[in-house]
């Protein structure tokens, strides 16, 4: 097991805690003191599972970064703020569906895996928590960065229809409409209706010749 911890005092303490409490497993732990958002590799054999009580303020970017960095991760089980758990696991067409839902769905099937009340923590935080499970599956066809760019654009103004919301991304409202139609998507639809596969198909359409 490799643990990533940014705080030097905690990173230094963790091996001792494990040695004190479960000495038989102490030599199986490697602690990396690093920012999980910026880490570029982890030591040891390629990891297959991610288990984390994620830092709540950067939970989504850390999760997405690690899924992208470590393609050997087959599954993840993470604890996050309850509202973030809801967003990560939200299906298209629901109020909680947004950028985190689509981007997590790029990597796998995501589901809520349980609620954790604030009372089990000390000191008691002012938020509830939720477990999120992800099982990796092949991503939709297409380019990830291009797909994520159109996802960001679509949800930047989530109340607008996609023709308007994607005008800047495509170059103009007409260009956005052409690309939406090329992908078989109604230009009046809102982004919250599209699945990750729809976004990937849209990102793969040819850009308009003239804006
Ligand atoms: C929610 S706490 C979980 C603590 C402990 N693992 C547990 O389960 O009780 C999140 C931990 O992530 C650490 N952390 C915060 N930001 C981080 C980052 N960018 N990279 C790595 N660790 C980070 C914090 O120092 C803290 O120990």
CSV table of C-alpha atoms and ligand atoms in Angstrom, one decimal:
chain,number,residue,atom,x,y,z
A,1,UNK,CA,0.0,0.0,0.0
A,2,UNK,CA,1.2,3.5,-0.9
A,3,UNK,CA,-0.2,6.4,1.1
A,4,UNK,CA,0.0,10.0,-0.2
A,5,UNK,CA,-0.1,12.7,2.4
A,6,UNK,CA,0.8,16.4,2.0
A,7,UNK,CA,1.3,17.2,5.6
A,8,UNK,CA,4.9,16.4,6.7
A,9,UNK,CA,4.0,15.8,10.3
A,10,UNK,CA,1.2,13.3,9.4
A,11,UNK,CA,3.3,11.7,6.7
A,12,UNK,CA,6.1,11.2,9.2
A,13,UNK,CA,3.7,9.9,11.9
A,14,UNK,CA,1.8,7.4,9.7
A,15,UNK,CA,4.4,4.6,9.4
A,16,UNK,CA,4.9,4.7,13.2
A,17,UNK,CA,1.1,4.5,13.8
A,18,UNK,CA,0.9,1.5,11.6
A,19,UNK,CA,3.9,-0.1,13.2
A,20,UNK,CA,2.4,0.4,16.6
A,21,UNK,CA,-1.1,-0.8,15.8
A,22,UNK,CA,-0.6,-3.5,13.1
A,23,UNK,CA,3.2,-4.4,13.2
A,24,UNK,CA,2.7,-7.4,10.9
A,25,UNK,CA,1.7,-5.1,8.1
A,26,UNK,CA,4.1,-2.2,8.7
A,27,UNK,CA,6.5,-3.3,6.0
A,28,UNK,CA,3.8,-3.2,3.4
A,29,UNK,CA,3.2,0.5,3.7
A,30,UNK,CA,5.1,3.2,1.8
A,31,UNK,CA,4.2,6.8,2.6
A,32,UNK,CA,4.9,9.5,0.0
A,33,UNK,CA,4.8,13.0,1.3
A,34,UNK,CA,3.5,14.9,-1.7
A,35,UNK,CA,0.6,16.9,-3.1
A,36,UNK,CA,-1.8,14.3,-4.6
A,37,UNK,CA,-2.9,16.9,-7.2
A,38,UNK,CA,0.6,17.3,-8.5
A,39,UNK,CA,2.0,13.8,-8.1
A,40,UNK,CA,3.4,12.3,-11.3
A,41,UNK,CA,4.2,8.7,-10.2
A,42,UNK,CA,3.8,6.4,-7.2
A,43,UNK,CA,6.5,4.0,-6.1
A,44,UNK,CA,6.2,0.2,-6.3
A,45,UNK,CA,4.0,-2.0,-8.4
A,46,UNK,CA,1.3,-0.3,-10.4
A,47,UNK,CA,-1.7,0.2,-8.0
A,48,UNK,CA,-5.0,-1.4,-8.8
A,49,UNK,CA,-7.3,0.2,-6.2
A,50,UNK,CA,-7.6,3.7,-4.7
A,51,UNK,CA,-9.0,4.0,-1.2
A,52,UNK,CA,-9.1,7.4,0.3
A,53,UNK,CA,-10.7,9.8,2.8
A,54,UNK,CA,-10.0,12.6,0.3
A,55,UNK,CA,-9.3,16.2,1.3
A,56,UNK,CA,-12.8,17.6,0.9
A,57,UNK,CA,-11.7,20.9,-0.7
A,58,UNK,CA,-9.9,19.2,-3.6
A,59,UNK,CA,-11.7,15.9,-3.6
A,60,UNK,CA,-12.8,15.9,-7.3
A,61,UNK,CA,-9.6,17.2,-8.8
A,62,UNK,CA,-7.5,14.7,-6.8
A,63,UNK,CA,-9.8,11.8,-7.8
A,64,UNK,CA,-9.7,12.8,-11.5
A,65,UNK,CA,-6.0,13.3,-11.5
A,66,UNK,CA,-5.3,9.9,-10.0
A,67,UNK,CA,-7.7,8.1,-12.4
A,68,UNK,CA,-5.9,9.8,-15.3
A,69,UNK,CA,-2.4,9.3,-13.9
A,70,UNK,CA,-2.8,5.6,-12.9
A,71,UNK,CA,-4.6,3.6,-15.6
A,72,UNK,CA,-4.0,0.5,-13.7
A,73,UNK,CA,-6.5,1.6,-11.0
A,74,UNK,CA,-9.4,-0.8,-11.6
A,75,UNK,CA,-11.6,0.6,-8.8
A,76,UNK,CA,-11.9,3.4,-6.3
A,77,UNK,CA,-13.7,3.8,-3.0
A,78,UNK,CA,-13.5,7.4,-1.7
A,79,UNK,CA,-15.1,9.3,1.1
A,80,UNK,CA,-16.1,12.9,0.2
A,81,UNK,CA,-18.5,15.5,1.3
A,82,UNK,CA,-22.1,14.2,0.9
A,83,UNK,CA,-23.0,16.8,-1.7
A,84,UNK,CA,-19.9,16.0,-3.7
A,85,UNK,CA,-20.8,12.3,-3.5
A,86,UNK,CA,-24.2,13.1,-4.9
A,87,UNK,CA,-22.7,15.1,-7.8
A,88,UNK,CA,-20.1,12.5,-8.6
A,89,UNK,CA,-22.7,9.7,-8.9
A,90,UNK,CA,-25.5,11.8,-10.5
A,91,UNK,CA,-27.0,10.5,-13.7
A,92,UNK,CA,-27.9,12.8,-16.7
A,93,UNK,CA,-31.0,14.8,-16.3
A,94,UNK,CA,-30.8,15.2,-12.5
A,95,UNK,CA,-30.2,18.5,-10.6
A,96,UNK,CA,-26.9,17.2,-9.2
A,97,UNK,CA,-25.5,16.2,-12.6
A,98,UNK,CA,-22.6,18.4,-13.7
A,99,UNK,CA,-19.0,18.6,-14.6
A,100,UNK,CA,-17.8,16.1,-11.8
A,101,UNK,CA,-20.5,13.6,-12.8
A,102,UNK,CA,-19.5,13.6,-16.5
A,103,UNK,CA,-15.8,13.6,-15.9
A,104,UNK,CA,-16.0,10.8,-13.4
A,105,UNK,CA,-18.2,8.8,-15.8
A,106,UNK,CA,-15.4,9.1,-18.4
A,107,UNK,CA,-13.4,6.7,-16.3
A,108,UNK,CA,-16.0,4.3,-15.0
A,109,UNK,CA,-19.3,3.4,-13.5
A,110,UNK,CA,-19.9,5.5,-10.4
A,111,UNK,CA,-22.3,4.9,-7.6
A,112,UNK,CA,-23.0,6.0,-4.0
A,113,UNK,CA,-21.7,3.4,-1.6
A,114,UNK,CA,-23.1,4.7,1.7
A,115,UNK,CA,-23.5,7.7,3.9
A,116,UNK,CA,-21.3,8.6,6.8
A,117,UNK,CA,-22.7,11.0,9.4
A,118,UNK,CA,-20.6,13.9,10.9
A,119,UNK,CA,-20.8,12.4,14.4
A,120,UNK,CA,-18.3,9.6,13.7
A,121,UNK,CA,-15.5,12.3,13.3
A,122,UNK,CA,-13.7,14.2,16.0
A,123,UNK,CA,-13.7,17.1,15.9
A,124,UNK,CA,-17.2,17.0,14.4
A,125,UNK,CA,-17.2,18.7,11.0
A,126,UNK,CA,-20.1,20.8,9.8
A,127,UNK,CA,-20.7,18.5,6.7
A,128,UNK,CA,-21.9,15.0,6.2
A,129,UNK,CA,-19.9,12.5,4.1
A,130,UNK,CA,-20.6,10.0,1.5
A,131,UNK,CA,-18.8,7.0,0.0
A,132,UNK,CA,-18.4,6.8,-3.7
A,133,UNK,CA,-17.4,3.7,-5.6
A,134,UNK,CA,-16.0,3.7,-9.1
A,135,UNK,CA,-15.4,0.7,-11.3
A,136,UNK,CA,-13.3,1.4,-14.3
A,137,UNK,CA,-14.5,0.6,-17.8
A,138,UNK,CA,-13.1,1.6,-21.2
A,139,UNK,CA,-13.7,5.3,-21.8
A,140,UNK,CA,-16.0,6.5,-24.7
A,141,UNK,CA,-14.3,6.7,-28.1
A,142,UNK,CA,-12.6,10.1,-28.6
A,143,UNK,CA,-10.1,12.5,-27.0
A,144,UNK,CA,-10.4,13.1,-23.3
A,145,UNK,CA,-9.1,16.6,-23.2
A,146,UNK,CA,-11.3,17.7,-26.1
A,147,UNK,CA,-14.3,16.1,-24.4
A,148,UNK,CA,-13.6,17.7,-21.0
A,149,UNK,CA,-13.3,21.1,-22.8
A,150,UNK,CA,-16.8,20.8,-24.2
A,151,UNK,CA,-18.1,19.6,-20.9
A,152,UNK,CA,-16.7,22.6,-19.1
A,153,UNK,CA,-18.2,24.9,-21.7
A,154,UNK,CA,-21.6,23.3,-21.6
A,155,UNK,CA,-21.9,23.6,-17.8
A,156,UNK,CA,-20.4,27.1,-17.5
A,157,UNK,CA,-23.9,28.4,-18.3
A,158,UNK,CA,-26.0,25.5,-17.5
A,159,UNK,CA,-29.3,27.3,-17.8
A,160,UNK,CA,-28.7,28.0,-21.5
A,161,UNK,CA,-29.5,25.6,-24.3
A,162,UNK,CA,-26.4,24.1,-25.9
A,163,UNK,CA,-26.5,26.3,-29.0
A,164,UNK,CA,-25.9,29.3,-26.9
A,165,UNK,CA,-23.8,27.7,-24.2
A,166,UNK,CA,-21.4,26.3,-26.7
A,167,UNK,CA,-21.1,29.4,-29.0
A,168,UNK,CA,-17.7,30.4,-27.7
A,169,UNK,CA,-16.4,26.9,-27.7
A,170,UNK,CA,-17.5,26.4,-31.4
A,171,UNK,CA,-16.8,29.9,-32.6
A,172,UNK,CA,-20.4,31.1,-33.0
A,173,UNK,CA,-24.0,30.0,-32.2
A,174,UNK,CA,-24.3,28.7,-35.8
A,175,UNK,CA,-21.1,26.7,-35.6
A,176,UNK,CA,-22.3,25.3,-32.3
A,177,UNK,CA,-25.6,24.3,-33.9
A,178,UNK,CA,-23.8,22.7,-36.8
A,179,UNK,CA,-21.6,20.6,-34.5
A,180,UNK,CA,-24.6,19.6,-32.3
A,181,UNK,CA,-26.6,18.5,-35.3
A,182,UNK,CA,-23.6,16.6,-36.7
A,183,UNK,CA,-23.5,14.7,-33.3
A,184,UNK,CA,-27.2,14.0,-33.5
A,185,UNK,CA,-28.0,16.3,-30.5
A,186,UNK,CA,-30.9,18.8,-30.4
A,187,UNK,CA,-29.3,22.3,-30.2
A,188,UNK,CA,-32.0,23.4,-27.8
A,189,UNK,CA,-31.1,20.7,-25.3
A,190,UNK,CA,-29.2,21.6,-22.1
A,191,UNK,CA,-25.9,20.0,-21.2
A,192,UNK,CA,-27.4,18.3,-18.2
A,193,UNK,CA,-29.2,16.0,-20.6
A,194,UNK,CA,-26.1,14.6,-22.3
A,195,UNK,CA,-24.2,11.5,-21.2
A,196,UNK,CA,-20.4,11.4,-21.3
A,197,UNK,CA,-20.7,9.4,-24.6
A,198,UNK,CA,-22.8,12.3,-26.1
A,199,UNK,CA,-20.1,14.8,-25.0
A,200,UNK,CA,-17.4,12.6,-26.5
A,201,UNK,CA,-19.3,12.4,-29.8
A,202,UNK,CA,-19.8,16.1,-29.9
A,203,UNK,CA,-16.1,16.8,-29.2
A,204,UNK,CA,-15.2,14.6,-32.1
A,205,UNK,CA,-17.3,16.6,-34.7
A,206,UNK,CA,-15.4,18.7,-37.2
A,207,UNK,CA,-15.0,22.3,-36.3
A,208,UNK,CA,-16.8,24.8,-38.6
A,209,UNK,CA,-14.7,26.2,-41.5
A,210,UNK,CA,-15.9,29.7,-40.8
A,211,UNK,CA,-16.9,31.1,-37.4
B,1,LIG,C1,-10.1,14.0,5.1
B,1,LIG,S1,-8.5,13.9,5.7
B,1,LIG,C2,-8.2,12.2,5.9
B,1,LIG,C3,-7.2,11.9,7.0
B,1,LIG,C4,-7.0,10.4,7.2
B,1,LIG,N1,-6.5,9.7,6.0
B,1,LIG,C5,-8.2,9.7,7.7
B,1,LIG,O1,-8.9,8.9,7.0
B,1,LIG,O2,-8.6,10.0,8.8
B,1,LIG,C6,-7.6,14.3,4.3
B,1,LIG,C7,-6.1,14.2,4.4
B,1,LIG,O3,-5.5,14.6,3.2
B,1,LIG,C8,-4.4,15.4,3.4
B,1,LIG,N2,-4.3,16.3,2.3
B,1,LIG,C9,-4.9,17.5,2.1
B,1,LIG,N3,-4.6,18.0,0.9
B,1,LIG,C10,-3.8,17.1,0.3
B,1,LIG,C11,-3.2,17.0,-1.0
B,1,LIG,N4,-3.3,18.0,-1.9
B,1,LIG,N5,-2.4,16.0,-1.3
B,1,LIG,C12,-2.2,14.9,-0.4
B,1,LIG,N6,-2.8,15.0,0.9
B,1,LIG,C13,-3.6,16.0,1.2
B,1,LIG,C14,-4.7,16.1,4.7
B,1,LIG,O4,-3.5,16.5,5.4
B,1,LIG,C15,-5.4,15.0,5.5
B,1,LIG,O5,-4.5,14.2,6.2
